[in-house]
Amino acid sequence: MLKGIALALLLCVTVSAGAQESRQLATVIYAGQIVAFASSAERLGDECFVPAAELDRLGWNASVRGSQARVVVAGRTVDTFARRRGGTDFVPLRAVVSAVGGRSEWTTESVLTVYATIRRIAVRETGIEVDVRGPVSHRVLRMDSPPRIVVDVYGARLDPGAAPETSGEFRMSQFDANTVRVVAQLNVLAEPQGGLTPEGSIRVFWSGARTVKPDPYRPSPNAPTPMTLGTPEVVSDTDDETIIQIPFQGGVPGTFSVLRDTAGVHWVNFPSARLGPNARLVDLTARAIRSGRLMDRPGGGLALRFEIEQPMGIHVGARGPNLLVRISRPKHSGGGLAGKIIVVDAGHGGTDPGASWGTLLEKDINLDIARHVARYLAEGGATVLMTREDDTFIALNDRPAMANASGAHLFISIHTNSNNIVNSTSGTFTYYHMQDPDSRALAECIQAEVVKVTGLPDHGARSDSEVYKVGGFAVLRHSRMPAVLFETAYINHERDRQKLMDPEFRRAVAEAIVRGIEVYVGNENKGRR
Ligand SMILES: [Zn+2]
């Protein structure tokens, strides 16, 4: 189980911020929409750098002189710094957003969501006022039965720690992750008017007598449109990488997710997308994929569905007016086990027993499985390092540190699950960090092999952000190679526990983990036990 990891994890976030200078392309979601920068935004440490020359896409203005930048946001001036890279000046988006009272968060490793909080909502006889902190866009809907006015505030969140000041009768809700909905009911139909004020708040009015009042407010210049996708196209196709380009417009956050279903089919889901005018649902062929197709998604929206011949990393990002789905050979795949350095981490140990059931301790189960995994990997030709070979306490951060220091190619952490309710959940999970494409591919390979032998529910390969939204698991976050955390089964579920107590089950699980690793590194036909 993972509970013990939470605290150490929060500490790590603070300590490591800024320490590493790893740079990666970033997608920015601003006022509820993906921003299409022509020069890509970049993540550097915890900051997101955006091209100064393109800040008008956010409705901002910037002037850069050397390493100094002056940014004007909704009439407010923020002095900050600029970084020059490849002839382009970049400014720190998060610092500017924070300076004007907005908030931002890395919702995945590469997606920065800028959001506003609601300061005040007032609903009067003839109007709705919503005051926000931070950038938003919005739409106003009139609904007829019963008559009501709906204001959707895109890019906003209700902050549990700071509830908005409210007056009047209305309903408000967090409609989706980045939309706050305010609904006022009326006694007769009325036509709403108004919109975003120059100060960035929302004023909507109506008139029961249907007299047209002068509208002192300009309509929102950037009301989001739902995400529309154009015809997908394979724009690059080599042995190592296939890139599918999909033109897009508009869009709301949480717009894509990647998953592999139990049949082994991959889905890149766009749950809120619809097909643009003239766009076509077409079949896609490329070296890496077979039967690829953009199609209507079961459950709504669109999905890119494809099968792949071998483990591939799948990365989705926005660049200019396009989404790019990059399907590439994952890191340290190919060449088989020989020559690979693999760190096998038996979770917990020593004074930290992990989860337990009576005298049955997670640390012992983990170590037994890890020893088998290490032995099978070594037999396959890999160089194996174990973070512990006996019942020793090892600090959480020392585990990935060992992997990093040894130049390991893969990191496998082995755990046993537990939760608060006895017999409530059963089955196997393999976690990867955030949206890391390589670790996801490794997790998918291991999970697929293990569920063949456990006879337990298959919970799939999952992002650790599902467990800890900020930061994920420390052992995965700090590992600089493809890394997974494997949860064999639940110690507090009777069926799982019977299996966990069986030495042959533990050995078979270890063997399956190794088969999964072999599939990843590309020698699935050799050394098959
Ligand atoms: Zn554990």
Short mmCIF file of C-alpha atoms and ligand atoms in Angstrom, two decimals:
data_model
loop_
_atom_site.label_atom_id
_atom_site.label_comp_id
_atom_site.label_asym_id
_atom_site.label_seq_id
_atom_site.Cartn_x
_atom_site.Cartn_y
_atom_site.Cartn_z
CA MET A 1 0.00 0.00 0.00
CA LEU A 2 0.99 3.59 -0.50
CA LYS A 3 -0.31 5.63 2.38
CA GLY A 4 3.08 6.15 3.93
CA ILE A 5 4.28 7.72 0.76
CA ALA A 6 2.02 10.77 0.92
CA LEU A 7 3.91 12.85 3.43
CA ALA A 8 7.35 12.20 2.09
CA LEU A 9 5.97 13.00 -1.31
CA LEU A 10 4.82 16.49 -0.36
CA LEU A 11 8.24 17.20 1.08
CA CYS A 12 9.88 16.07 -2.11
CA VAL A 13 7.80 18.43 -4.20
CA THR A 14 9.13 21.40 -2.29
CA VAL A 15 12.70 20.24 -2.14
CA SER A 16 13.03 19.27 -5.77
CA ALA A 17 11.34 22.32 -7.28
CA GLY A 18 13.88 24.16 -9.35
CA ALA A 19 16.63 21.67 -8.58
CA GLN A 20 16.32 19.91 -11.90
CA GLU A 21 16.46 21.74 -15.17
CA SER A 22 14.55 19.31 -17.28
CA ARG A 23 12.80 21.02 -20.17
CA GLN A 24 9.77 19.66 -21.92
CA LEU A 25 7.05 20.86 -24.24
CA ALA A 26 3.94 22.00 -22.45
CA THR A 27 0.31 22.48 -23.31
CA VAL A 28 -1.43 25.48 -21.75
CA ILE A 29 -5.11 25.55 -20.88
CA TYR A 30 -6.23 29.12 -20.28
CA ALA A 31 -9.75 30.34 -19.55
CA GLY A 32 -10.95 26.84 -20.31
CA GLN A 33 -9.33 26.50 -23.72
CA ILE A 34 -6.14 25.01 -25.10
CA VAL A 35 -3.90 27.84 -26.27
CA ALA A 36 -2.31 27.23 -29.65
CA PHE A 37 1.14 28.83 -29.44
CA ALA A 38 3.13 28.64 -32.67
CA SER A 39 6.38 28.46 -30.67
CA SER A 40 5.61 25.80 -28.12
CA ALA A 41 5.30 26.54 -24.44
CA GLU A 42 7.92 24.78 -22.32
CA ARG A 43 7.99 23.40 -18.85
CA LEU A 44 11.16 24.17 -16.93
CA GLY A 45 11.13 22.97 -13.34
CA ASP A 46 7.77 24.09 -12.05
CA GLU A 47 7.43 27.11 -14.31
CA CYS A 48 5.84 27.24 -17.75
CA PHE A 49 7.53 29.52 -20.26
CA VAL A 50 5.43 30.93 -23.07
CA PRO A 51 6.56 32.92 -26.10
CA ALA A 52 6.36 36.65 -25.32
CA ALA A 53 5.46 37.54 -28.90
CA GLU A 54 2.35 35.39 -28.71
CA LEU A 55 0.88 36.63 -25.45
CA ASP A 56 -1.92 38.32 -27.39
CA ARG A 57 -3.39 34.84 -27.62
CA LEU A 58 -4.15 35.24 -23.93
CA GLY A 59 -5.34 38.80 -24.41
CA TRP A 60 -2.09 39.97 -22.80
CA ASN A 61 0.54 42.40 -23.95
CA ALA A 62 4.27 42.02 -23.41
CA SER A 63 7.37 44.04 -24.06
CA VAL A 64 10.78 42.49 -23.55
CA ARG A 65 14.05 44.32 -23.04
CA GLY A 66 16.99 41.98 -22.54
CA SER A 67 16.19 39.74 -19.63
CA GLN A 68 13.36 41.96 -18.37
CA ALA A 69 9.75 41.70 -19.41
CA ARG A 70 6.75 43.87 -18.75
CA VAL A 71 3.42 42.14 -19.18
CA VAL A 72 0.04 43.86 -19.19
CA VAL A 73 -2.88 41.68 -18.11
CA ALA A 74 -6.39 43.18 -18.06
CA GLY A 75 -5.02 46.65 -17.36
CA ARG A 76 -2.54 45.49 -14.72
CA THR A 77 1.18 45.68 -15.26
CA VAL A 78 3.48 42.89 -14.10
CA ASP A 79 7.25 43.26 -14.23
CA THR A 80 9.03 39.95 -14.60
CA PHE A 81 11.93 38.37 -16.44
CA ALA A 82 12.43 36.85 -19.87
CA ARG A 83 14.48 33.93 -21.09
CA ARG A 84 15.82 33.84 -24.60
CA ARG A 85 15.98 30.49 -26.31
CA GLY A 86 16.44 29.72 -29.97
CA GLY A 87 15.96 33.39 -30.84
CA THR A 88 12.61 33.58 -29.08
CA ASP A 89 11.83 35.39 -25.83
CA PHE A 90 9.84 33.47 -23.27
CA VAL A 91 8.14 34.76 -20.13
CA PRO A 92 7.14 32.79 -17.01
CA LEU A 93 3.40 32.24 -17.28
CA ARG A 94 2.81 30.99 -13.75
CA ALA A 95 4.60 33.93 -12.18
CA VAL A 96 2.50 36.40 -14.15
CA VAL A 97 -0.77 34.59 -13.46
CA SER A 98 0.04 34.51 -9.78
CA ALA A 99 0.90 38.23 -9.77
CA VAL A 100 -2.59 39.08 -11.02
CA GLY A 101 -4.33 36.81 -8.53
CA GLY A 102 -5.01 33.82 -10.78
CA ARG A 103 -3.90 30.27 -10.13
CA SER A 104 -2.31 27.54 -12.13
CA GLU A 105 -1.47 23.93 -11.70
CA TRP A 106 0.24 21.14 -13.64
CA THR A 107 -2.74 18.86 -14.22
CA THR A 108 -0.43 16.38 -15.88
CA GLU A 109 3.34 16.41 -16.31
CA SER A 110 2.97 18.50 -19.47
CA VAL A 111 -0.40 20.24 -19.20
CA LEU A 112 -0.56 23.52 -17.30
CA THR A 113 -4.07 24.63 -16.40
CA VAL A 114 -4.53 28.28 -15.53
CA TYR A 115 -7.72 28.83 -13.61
CA ALA A 116 -9.65 31.49 -11.83
CA THR A 117 -11.46 31.34 -8.54
CA ILE A 118 -14.87 32.88 -7.90
CA ARG A 119 -14.84 35.80 -5.49
CA ARG A 120 -18.52 36.72 -5.43
CA ILE A 121 -21.81 35.68 -7.00
CA ALA A 122 -24.84 37.94 -6.71
CA VAL A 123 -28.16 37.15 -8.33
CA ARG A 124 -30.72 39.98 -8.37
CA GLU A 125 -34.20 40.36 -9.81
CA THR A 126 -32.77 41.41 -13.11
CA GLY A 127 -29.28 40.05 -13.34
CA ILE A 128 -26.34 37.85 -12.36
CA GLU A 129 -22.96 39.19 -11.29
CA VAL A 130 -19.95 36.93 -11.02
CA ASP A 131 -16.66 38.41 -9.81
CA VAL A 132 -13.62 36.29 -10.50
CA ARG A 133 -9.93 36.24 -9.69
CA GLY A 134 -8.04 35.23 -12.79
CA PRO A 135 -8.79 34.73 -16.47
CA VAL A 136 -12.13 33.30 -17.58
CA SER A 137 -14.34 33.11 -20.57
CA HIS A 138 -18.01 32.31 -20.43
CA ARG A 139 -21.29 31.62 -22.13
CA VAL A 140 -24.85 32.51 -21.24
CA LEU A 141 -27.73 30.18 -22.00
CA ARG A 142 -31.44 30.77 -21.84
CA MET A 143 -33.42 27.70 -20.94
CA ASP A 144 -37.15 27.60 -21.26
CA SER A 145 -38.79 25.05 -19.08
CA PRO A 146 -38.71 26.15 -16.36
CA PRO A 147 -37.41 29.53 -17.53
CA ARG A 148 -33.87 30.08 -16.33
CA ILE A 149 -30.61 31.72 -17.18
CA VAL A 150 -27.40 29.70 -17.05
CA VAL A 151 -23.95 31.27 -16.86
CA ASP A 152 -21.04 28.91 -17.49
CA VAL A 153 -17.74 30.35 -16.31
CA TYR A 154 -14.95 28.56 -18.17
CA GLY A 155 -11.54 28.29 -16.59
CA ALA A 156 -12.95 28.71 -13.08
CA ARG A 157 -12.99 26.53 -10.00
CA LEU A 158 -14.86 26.70 -6.75
CA ASP A 159 -12.13 26.79 -4.16
CA PRO A 160 -13.13 24.58 -1.21
CA GLY A 161 -10.91 26.66 1.04
CA ALA A 162 -12.42 29.98 0.01
CA ALA A 163 -16.11 29.83 -0.77
CA PRO A 164 -17.43 32.78 -2.79
CA GLU A 165 -19.47 35.49 -1.16
CA THR A 166 -23.04 34.99 -2.34
CA SER A 167 -26.38 36.75 -2.30
CA GLY A 168 -29.73 35.96 -3.86
CA GLU A 169 -31.39 32.71 -4.90
CA PHE A 170 -29.49 30.53 -7.35
CA ARG A 171 -27.67 27.26 -7.81
CA MET A 172 -23.98 26.94 -8.46
CA SER A 173 -21.89 23.88 -9.20
CA GLN A 174 -18.53 22.76 -10.46
CA PHE A 175 -19.98 21.61 -13.78
CA ASP A 176 -16.75 20.00 -14.90
CA ALA A 177 -13.12 20.28 -13.81
CA ASN A 178 -12.80 23.79 -15.22
CA THR A 179 -16.33 25.13 -15.49
CA VAL A 180 -18.42 26.73 -12.78
CA ARG A 181 -22.13 26.88 -13.60
CA VAL A 182 -24.50 29.44 -12.08
CA VAL A 183 -28.22 28.92 -12.64
CA ALA A 184 -30.90 31.49 -11.84
CA GLN A 185 -34.54 30.57 -12.22
CA LEU A 186 -37.00 33.14 -13.54
CA ASN A 187 -40.75 33.48 -13.37
CA VAL A 188 -41.09 34.43 -17.01
CA LEU A 189 -38.91 33.98 -20.06
CA ALA A 190 -36.31 36.68 -20.55
CA GLU A 191 -33.49 37.36 -22.94
CA PRO A 192 -30.08 37.63 -21.25
CA GLN A 193 -27.66 40.36 -22.24
CA GLY A 194 -24.25 41.50 -21.13
CA GLY A 195 -21.06 39.58 -20.70
CA LEU A 196 -17.49 40.05 -19.62
CA THR A 197 -16.55 43.45 -18.23
CA PRO A 198 -13.22 45.11 -19.00
CA GLU A 199 -12.15 44.11 -15.49
CA GLY A 200 -12.76 40.47 -16.31
CA SER A 201 -15.94 39.91 -14.32
CA ILE A 202 -19.27 38.77 -15.68
CA ARG A 203 -22.46 40.86 -15.70
CA VAL A 204 -25.60 39.38 -17.22
CA PHE A 205 -28.91 41.22 -17.30
CA TRP A 206 -32.39 40.55 -18.50
CA SER A 207 -35.64 42.36 -18.67
CA GLY A 208 -38.97 40.74 -17.91
CA ALA A 209 -40.72 43.39 -20.01
CA ARG A 210 -38.33 42.58 -22.76
CA THR A 211 -37.32 46.18 -23.10
CA VAL A 212 -33.82 46.46 -24.43
CA LYS A 213 -31.55 48.19 -21.99
CA PRO A 214 -28.37 49.83 -23.13
CA ASP A 215 -25.62 47.30 -22.73
CA PRO A 216 -22.67 48.86 -20.98
CA TYR A 217 -20.59 45.72 -21.29
CA ARG A 218 -18.88 44.21 -24.24
CA PRO A 219 -19.64 40.59 -25.06
CA SER A 220 -16.95 38.08 -24.22
CA PRO A 221 -14.35 38.22 -27.00
CA ASN A 222 -13.27 34.66 -26.50
CA ALA A 223 -16.23 32.55 -25.51
CA PRO A 224 -14.96 29.01 -25.91
CA THR A 225 -16.32 26.80 -28.57
CA PRO A 226 -16.51 23.10 -27.90
CA MET A 227 -13.44 21.29 -29.17
CA THR A 228 -13.76 20.41 -32.81
CA LEU A 229 -11.34 18.09 -34.55
CA GLY A 230 -10.41 18.03 -38.20
CA THR A 231 -9.38 15.11 -40.37
CA PRO A 232 -6.43 13.26 -38.83
CA GLU A 233 -3.37 12.63 -40.92
CA VAL A 234 -0.16 10.65 -40.48
CA VAL A 235 2.51 13.34 -40.94
CA SER A 236 5.58 11.35 -39.99
CA ASP A 237 6.18 7.64 -40.07
CA THR A 238 9.56 6.13 -39.33
CA ASP A 239 10.61 2.88 -37.67
CA ASP A 240 10.86 4.67 -34.35
CA GLU A 241 8.02 7.13 -34.44
CA THR A 242 4.64 7.75 -36.00
CA ILE A 243 3.05 11.19 -35.67
CA ILE A 244 -0.64 11.71 -36.24
CA GLN A 245 -1.71 15.31 -36.65
CA ILE A 246 -5.26 16.37 -35.88
CA PRO A 247 -6.30 19.98 -36.53
CA PHE A 248 -8.35 21.31 -33.64
CA GLN A 249 -10.23 24.38 -32.51
CA GLY A 250 -11.59 25.39 -29.15
CA GLY A 251 -11.74 22.76 -26.52
CA VAL A 252 -12.09 22.43 -22.80
CA PRO A 253 -9.67 20.97 -20.30
CA GLY A 254 -9.36 17.34 -19.57
CA THR A 255 -9.69 17.02 -23.29
CA PHE A 256 -7.66 13.92 -23.80
CA SER A 257 -6.72 10.72 -22.06
CA VAL A 258 -4.81 7.66 -23.17
CA LEU A 259 -5.76 4.16 -22.18
CA ARG A 260 -5.30 0.58 -23.20
CA ASP A 261 -8.43 -1.52 -22.82
CA THR A 262 -8.51 -5.12 -21.64
CA ALA A 263 -8.52 -6.28 -25.28
CA GLY A 264 -5.17 -4.51 -25.78
CA VAL A 265 -6.64 -1.75 -27.97
CA HIS A 266 -5.36 1.79 -27.41
CA TRP A 267 -7.68 4.76 -27.17
CA VAL A 268 -6.79 8.41 -27.18
CA ASN A 269 -10.05 9.86 -25.91
CA PHE A 270 -11.39 13.33 -26.61
CA PRO A 271 -14.59 13.11 -24.56
CA SER A 272 -15.83 16.63 -25.27
CA ALA A 273 -14.82 16.86 -28.94
CA ARG A 274 -16.94 16.80 -32.03
CA LEU A 275 -16.12 16.63 -35.69
CA GLY A 276 -15.46 19.97 -37.42
CA PRO A 277 -17.12 20.95 -40.70
CA ASN A 278 -15.61 19.06 -43.65
CA ALA A 279 -13.64 16.79 -41.33
CA ARG A 280 -13.79 13.10 -42.01
CA LEU A 281 -13.49 9.99 -39.90
CA VAL A 282 -10.76 8.17 -41.78
CA ASP A 283 -8.71 5.03 -41.41
CA LEU A 284 -5.06 5.58 -40.62
CA THR A 285 -2.21 3.32 -41.51
CA ALA A 286 1.36 3.63 -40.35
CA ARG A 287 4.28 1.38 -39.45
CA ALA A 288 3.55 1.35 -35.75
CA ILE A 289 -0.22 0.99 -35.86
CA ARG A 290 -2.82 -1.17 -37.43
CA SER A 291 -6.53 -0.45 -37.81
CA GLY A 292 -6.17 3.13 -36.63
CA ARG A 293 -9.25 5.29 -36.86
CA LEU A 294 -10.72 8.51 -35.52
CA MET A 295 -14.22 7.53 -34.53
CA ASP A 296 -17.21 8.38 -32.41
CA ARG A 297 -16.31 7.50 -28.86
CA PRO A 298 -18.58 5.12 -27.01
CA GLY A 299 -19.89 7.38 -24.27
CA GLY A 300 -19.59 10.62 -26.23
CA GLY A 301 -17.04 12.73 -28.02
CA LEU A 302 -14.41 11.34 -30.36
CA ALA A 303 -11.61 8.84 -29.95
CA LEU A 304 -8.55 7.82 -31.87
CA ARG A 305 -8.58 4.04 -31.71
CA PHE A 306 -5.65 1.92 -32.80
CA GLU A 307 -3.81 -1.28 -32.22
CA ILE A 308 -0.05 -1.36 -32.03
CA GLU A 309 2.31 -4.15 -33.00
CA GLN A 310 4.72 -3.63 -30.13
CA PRO A 311 4.91 -1.56 -26.96
CA MET A 312 4.94 2.13 -27.83
CA GLY A 313 4.90 5.34 -25.87
CA ILE A 314 1.90 7.52 -26.67
CA HIS A 315 2.16 11.26 -26.14
CA VAL A 316 -0.52 13.83 -26.90
CA GLY A 317 0.26 17.53 -27.11
CA ALA A 318 -0.86 20.70 -28.85
CA ARG A 319 1.33 22.53 -31.31
CA GLY A 320 -0.01 25.52 -33.21
CA PRO A 321 -3.47 24.68 -34.57
CA ASN A 322 -2.87 20.93 -34.28
CA LEU A 323 -2.95 18.18 -31.74
CA LEU A 324 -0.05 15.81 -32.26
CA VAL A 325 -0.37 12.20 -31.22
CA ARG A 326 3.17 10.87 -31.10
CA ILE A 327 3.54 7.11 -31.01
CA SER A 328 7.17 6.27 -30.43
CA ARG A 329 9.41 3.44 -29.34
CA PRO A 330 9.71 3.71 -25.58
CA LYS A 331 13.00 4.46 -23.85
CA HIS A 332 15.37 1.52 -23.34
CA SER A 333 13.19 -0.85 -25.34
CA GLY A 334 14.79 -3.13 -27.88
CA GLY A 335 17.75 -5.39 -27.47
CA GLY A 336 16.25 -7.74 -24.94
CA LEU A 337 17.21 -8.13 -21.29
CA ALA A 338 20.91 -8.59 -21.90
CA GLY A 339 22.79 -5.41 -21.14
CA LYS A 340 19.87 -3.82 -19.27
CA ILE A 341 20.33 -2.53 -15.74
CA ILE A 342 17.09 -3.01 -13.84
CA VAL A 343 16.36 -1.87 -10.30
CA VAL A 344 13.91 -4.07 -8.42
CA ASP A 345 12.45 -2.30 -5.41
CA ALA A 346 10.73 -4.35 -2.70
CA GLY A 347 8.41 -1.80 -1.07
CA HIS A 348 8.74 -0.94 2.65
CA GLY A 349 11.02 -2.99 4.97
CA GLY A 350 12.54 -2.92 8.45
CA THR A 351 10.56 -0.67 10.79
CA ASP A 352 8.09 0.06 7.98
CA PRO A 353 5.92 -3.04 7.50
CA GLY A 354 3.60 -1.48 4.90
CA ALA A 355 0.09 -2.90 4.93
CA SER A 356 -0.65 -5.83 7.19
CA TRP A 357 -3.24 -8.43 8.12
CA GLY A 358 -2.46 -9.99 11.48
CA THR A 359 1.07 -11.31 11.19
CA LEU A 360 1.01 -11.15 7.39
CA LEU A 361 3.11 -8.14 6.41
CA GLU A 362 3.31 -6.37 3.10
CA LYS A 363 7.09 -5.93 3.36
CA ASP A 364 7.60 -9.72 3.46
CA ILE A 365 5.32 -10.41 0.49
CA ASN A 366 7.00 -7.64 -1.51
CA LEU A 367 10.47 -8.97 -0.77
CA ASP A 368 9.57 -12.51 -1.76
CA ILE A 369 8.11 -11.43 -5.10
CA ALA A 370 11.01 -9.02 -5.70
CA ARG A 371 13.60 -11.79 -5.11
CA HIS A 372 11.92 -13.99 -7.71
CA VAL A 373 11.74 -11.07 -10.15
CA ALA A 374 15.43 -10.33 -9.61
CA ARG A 375 16.40 -13.96 -10.15
CA TYR A 376 14.37 -14.34 -13.36
CA LEU A 377 15.69 -11.07 -14.75
CA ALA A 378 19.26 -12.10 -14.00
CA GLU A 379 18.65 -15.45 -15.71
CA GLY A 380 17.45 -13.50 -18.74
CA GLY A 381 20.77 -11.63 -18.86
CA ALA A 382 19.90 -8.38 -17.11
CA THR A 383 22.06 -6.72 -14.47
CA VAL A 384 19.79 -6.48 -11.45
CA LEU A 385 20.04 -4.21 -8.44
CA MET A 386 17.71 -4.66 -5.51
CA THR A 387 17.00 -1.66 -3.26
CA ARG A 388 16.91 -4.13 -0.39
CA GLU A 389 17.69 -7.85 -0.25
CA ASP A 390 16.52 -8.40 3.30
CA ASP A 391 14.26 -6.87 5.92
CA THR A 392 15.93 -3.46 6.00
CA PHE A 393 14.43 0.00 6.19
CA ILE A 394 15.21 2.08 3.10
CA ALA A 395 14.05 5.69 2.89
CA LEU A 396 11.67 6.42 0.10
CA ASN A 397 13.94 8.82 -1.75
CA ASP A 398 16.93 6.48 -1.57
CA ARG A 399 15.15 4.01 -3.82
CA PRO A 400 14.93 6.10 -7.00
CA ALA A 401 18.26 7.69 -6.04
CA MET A 402 19.88 4.27 -6.26
CA ALA A 403 18.34 3.74 -9.69
CA ASN A 404 19.49 7.15 -10.93
CA ALA A 405 23.00 6.73 -9.57
CA SER A 406 23.44 3.33 -11.17
CA GLY A 407 22.30 4.48 -14.61
CA ALA A 408 19.50 1.93 -14.50
CA HIS A 409 17.33 1.49 -17.58
CA LEU A 410 14.15 0.43 -15.76
CA PHE A 411 12.76 0.71 -12.23
CA ILE A 412 10.21 -1.75 -10.87
CA SER A 413 8.70 -1.16 -7.43
CA ILE A 414 6.69 -4.01 -5.92
CA HIS A 415 3.89 -3.47 -3.40
CA THR A 416 0.84 -5.11 -1.89
CA ASN A 417 -2.37 -3.12 -1.74
CA SER A 418 -4.79 -2.37 1.08
CA ASN A 419 -7.60 0.07 1.74
CA ASN A 420 -9.95 1.16 4.51
CA ILE A 421 -12.76 -1.31 3.96
CA VAL A 422 -12.16 -5.03 4.39
CA ASN A 423 -13.09 -7.14 1.36
CA SER A 424 -14.16 -4.08 -0.65
CA THR A 425 -11.60 -4.20 -3.48
CA SER A 426 -9.69 -6.98 -5.14
CA GLY A 427 -7.20 -7.10 -7.97
CA THR A 428 -4.04 -5.78 -9.58
CA PHE A 429 -2.85 -2.30 -10.55
CA THR A 430 0.34 -1.14 -12.25
CA TYR A 431 1.07 2.57 -11.85
CA TYR A 432 3.17 4.88 -14.00
CA HIS A 433 4.04 8.51 -13.31
CA MET A 434 1.63 11.20 -14.51
CA GLN A 435 1.38 10.88 -18.32
CA ASP A 436 4.88 9.59 -18.96
CA PRO A 437 4.51 7.67 -22.24
CA ASP A 438 7.45 5.30 -21.68
CA SER A 439 6.49 4.30 -18.16
CA ARG A 440 2.89 3.86 -19.32
CA ALA A 441 4.06 1.43 -22.00
CA LEU A 442 6.08 -0.53 -19.42
CA ALA A 443 3.12 -0.60 -17.01
CA GLU A 444 0.81 -1.83 -19.76
CA CYS A 445 3.22 -4.67 -20.63
CA ILE A 446 3.56 -5.84 -17.03
CA GLN A 447 -0.12 -5.50 -16.18
CA ALA A 448 -1.17 -7.45 -19.29
CA GLU A 449 1.08 -10.41 -18.40
CA VAL A 450 0.28 -10.47 -14.69
CA VAL A 451 -3.51 -10.49 -15.07
CA LYS A 452 -3.17 -13.64 -17.17
CA VAL A 453 -1.96 -15.56 -14.12
CA THR A 454 -3.67 -13.99 -11.09
CA GLY A 455 -7.32 -14.78 -11.68
CA LEU A 456 -8.03 -11.42 -10.04
CA PRO A 457 -9.71 -8.27 -11.41
CA ASP A 458 -7.64 -6.27 -13.90
CA HIS A 459 -7.53 -2.61 -12.86
CA GLY A 460 -5.20 -1.77 -15.72
CA ALA A 461 -2.17 0.45 -16.06
CA ARG A 462 -2.97 3.66 -14.20
CA SER A 463 -1.43 7.06 -13.74
CA ASP A 464 -0.21 7.74 -10.21
CA SER A 465 -2.00 11.08 -10.51
CA GLU A 466 -5.19 9.11 -9.86
CA VAL A 467 -3.86 8.41 -6.37
CA TYR A 468 -1.97 11.63 -5.65
CA LYS A 469 -3.20 14.36 -7.95
CA VAL A 470 -0.20 16.55 -7.22
CA GLY A 471 3.13 14.88 -7.76
CA GLY A 472 2.14 11.22 -7.99
CA PHE A 473 4.35 8.67 -6.21
CA ALA A 474 7.76 9.82 -5.01
CA VAL A 475 9.57 6.67 -6.14
CA LEU A 476 8.23 7.14 -9.66
CA ARG A 477 8.59 10.90 -9.84
CA HIS A 478 12.24 10.87 -8.90
CA SER A 479 13.22 8.01 -11.20
CA ARG A 480 14.81 9.21 -14.41
CA MET A 481 14.07 6.03 -16.33
CA PRO A 482 10.83 4.24 -17.21
CA ALA A 483 9.46 3.32 -13.78
CA VAL A 484 6.39 1.51 -12.50
CA LEU A 485 4.86 0.70 -9.14
CA PHE A 486 3.13 -2.64 -9.09
CA GLU A 487 0.35 -3.50 -6.61
CA THR A 488 -0.07 -7.28 -6.67
CA ALA A 489 -3.37 -7.66 -4.79
CA TYR A 490 -5.22 -6.56 -1.64
CA ILE A 491 -3.99 -7.89 1.67
CA ASN A 492 -7.32 -6.96 3.28
CA HIS A 493 -9.44 -8.82 0.77
CA GLU A 494 -9.92 -12.45 1.68
CA ARG A 495 -9.65 -13.91 -1.82
CA ASP A 496 -6.55 -11.84 -2.62
CA ARG A 497 -4.97 -12.67 0.73
CA GLN A 498 -5.35 -16.43 0.22
CA LYS A 499 -3.43 -16.05 -3.01
CA LEU A 500 -0.80 -13.72 -1.56
CA MET A 501 -0.07 -16.29 1.16
CA ASP A 502 0.62 -18.97 -1.46
CA PRO A 503 4.35 -19.13 -2.37
CA GLU A 504 3.54 -20.53 -5.80
CA PHE A 505 1.23 -17.58 -6.53
CA ARG A 506 3.98 -15.13 -5.60
CA ARG A 507 6.45 -16.95 -7.84
CA ALA A 508 4.00 -17.02 -10.75
CA VAL A 509 3.32 -13.29 -10.37
CA ALA A 510 7.06 -12.60 -10.40
CA GLU A 511 7.47 -14.69 -13.52
CA ALA A 512 4.65 -12.76 -15.21
CA ILE A 513 6.21 -9.41 -14.21
CA VAL A 514 9.41 -10.53 -15.90
CA ARG A 515 7.50 -11.67 -19.00
CA GLY A 516 5.96 -8.18 -19.15
CA ILE A 517 9.40 -6.60 -18.93
CA GLU A 518 10.57 -8.95 -21.71
CA VAL A 519 7.69 -7.81 -23.90
CA TYR A 520 8.73 -4.21 -23.26
CA VAL A 521 12.38 -4.75 -24.09
CA GLY A 522 11.43 -6.71 -27.15
CA ASN A 523 12.38 -10.33 -26.69
CA GLU A 524 8.99 -11.75 -25.93
CA ASN A 525 9.76 -14.90 -27.90
CA LYS A 526 13.00 -15.67 -26.12
CA GLY A 527 13.32 -17.02 -22.64
CA ARG A 528 9.60 -17.59 -22.32
CA ARG A 529 9.01 -19.74 -19.32
ZN ZN B 1 3.18 -0.48 -0.19
#
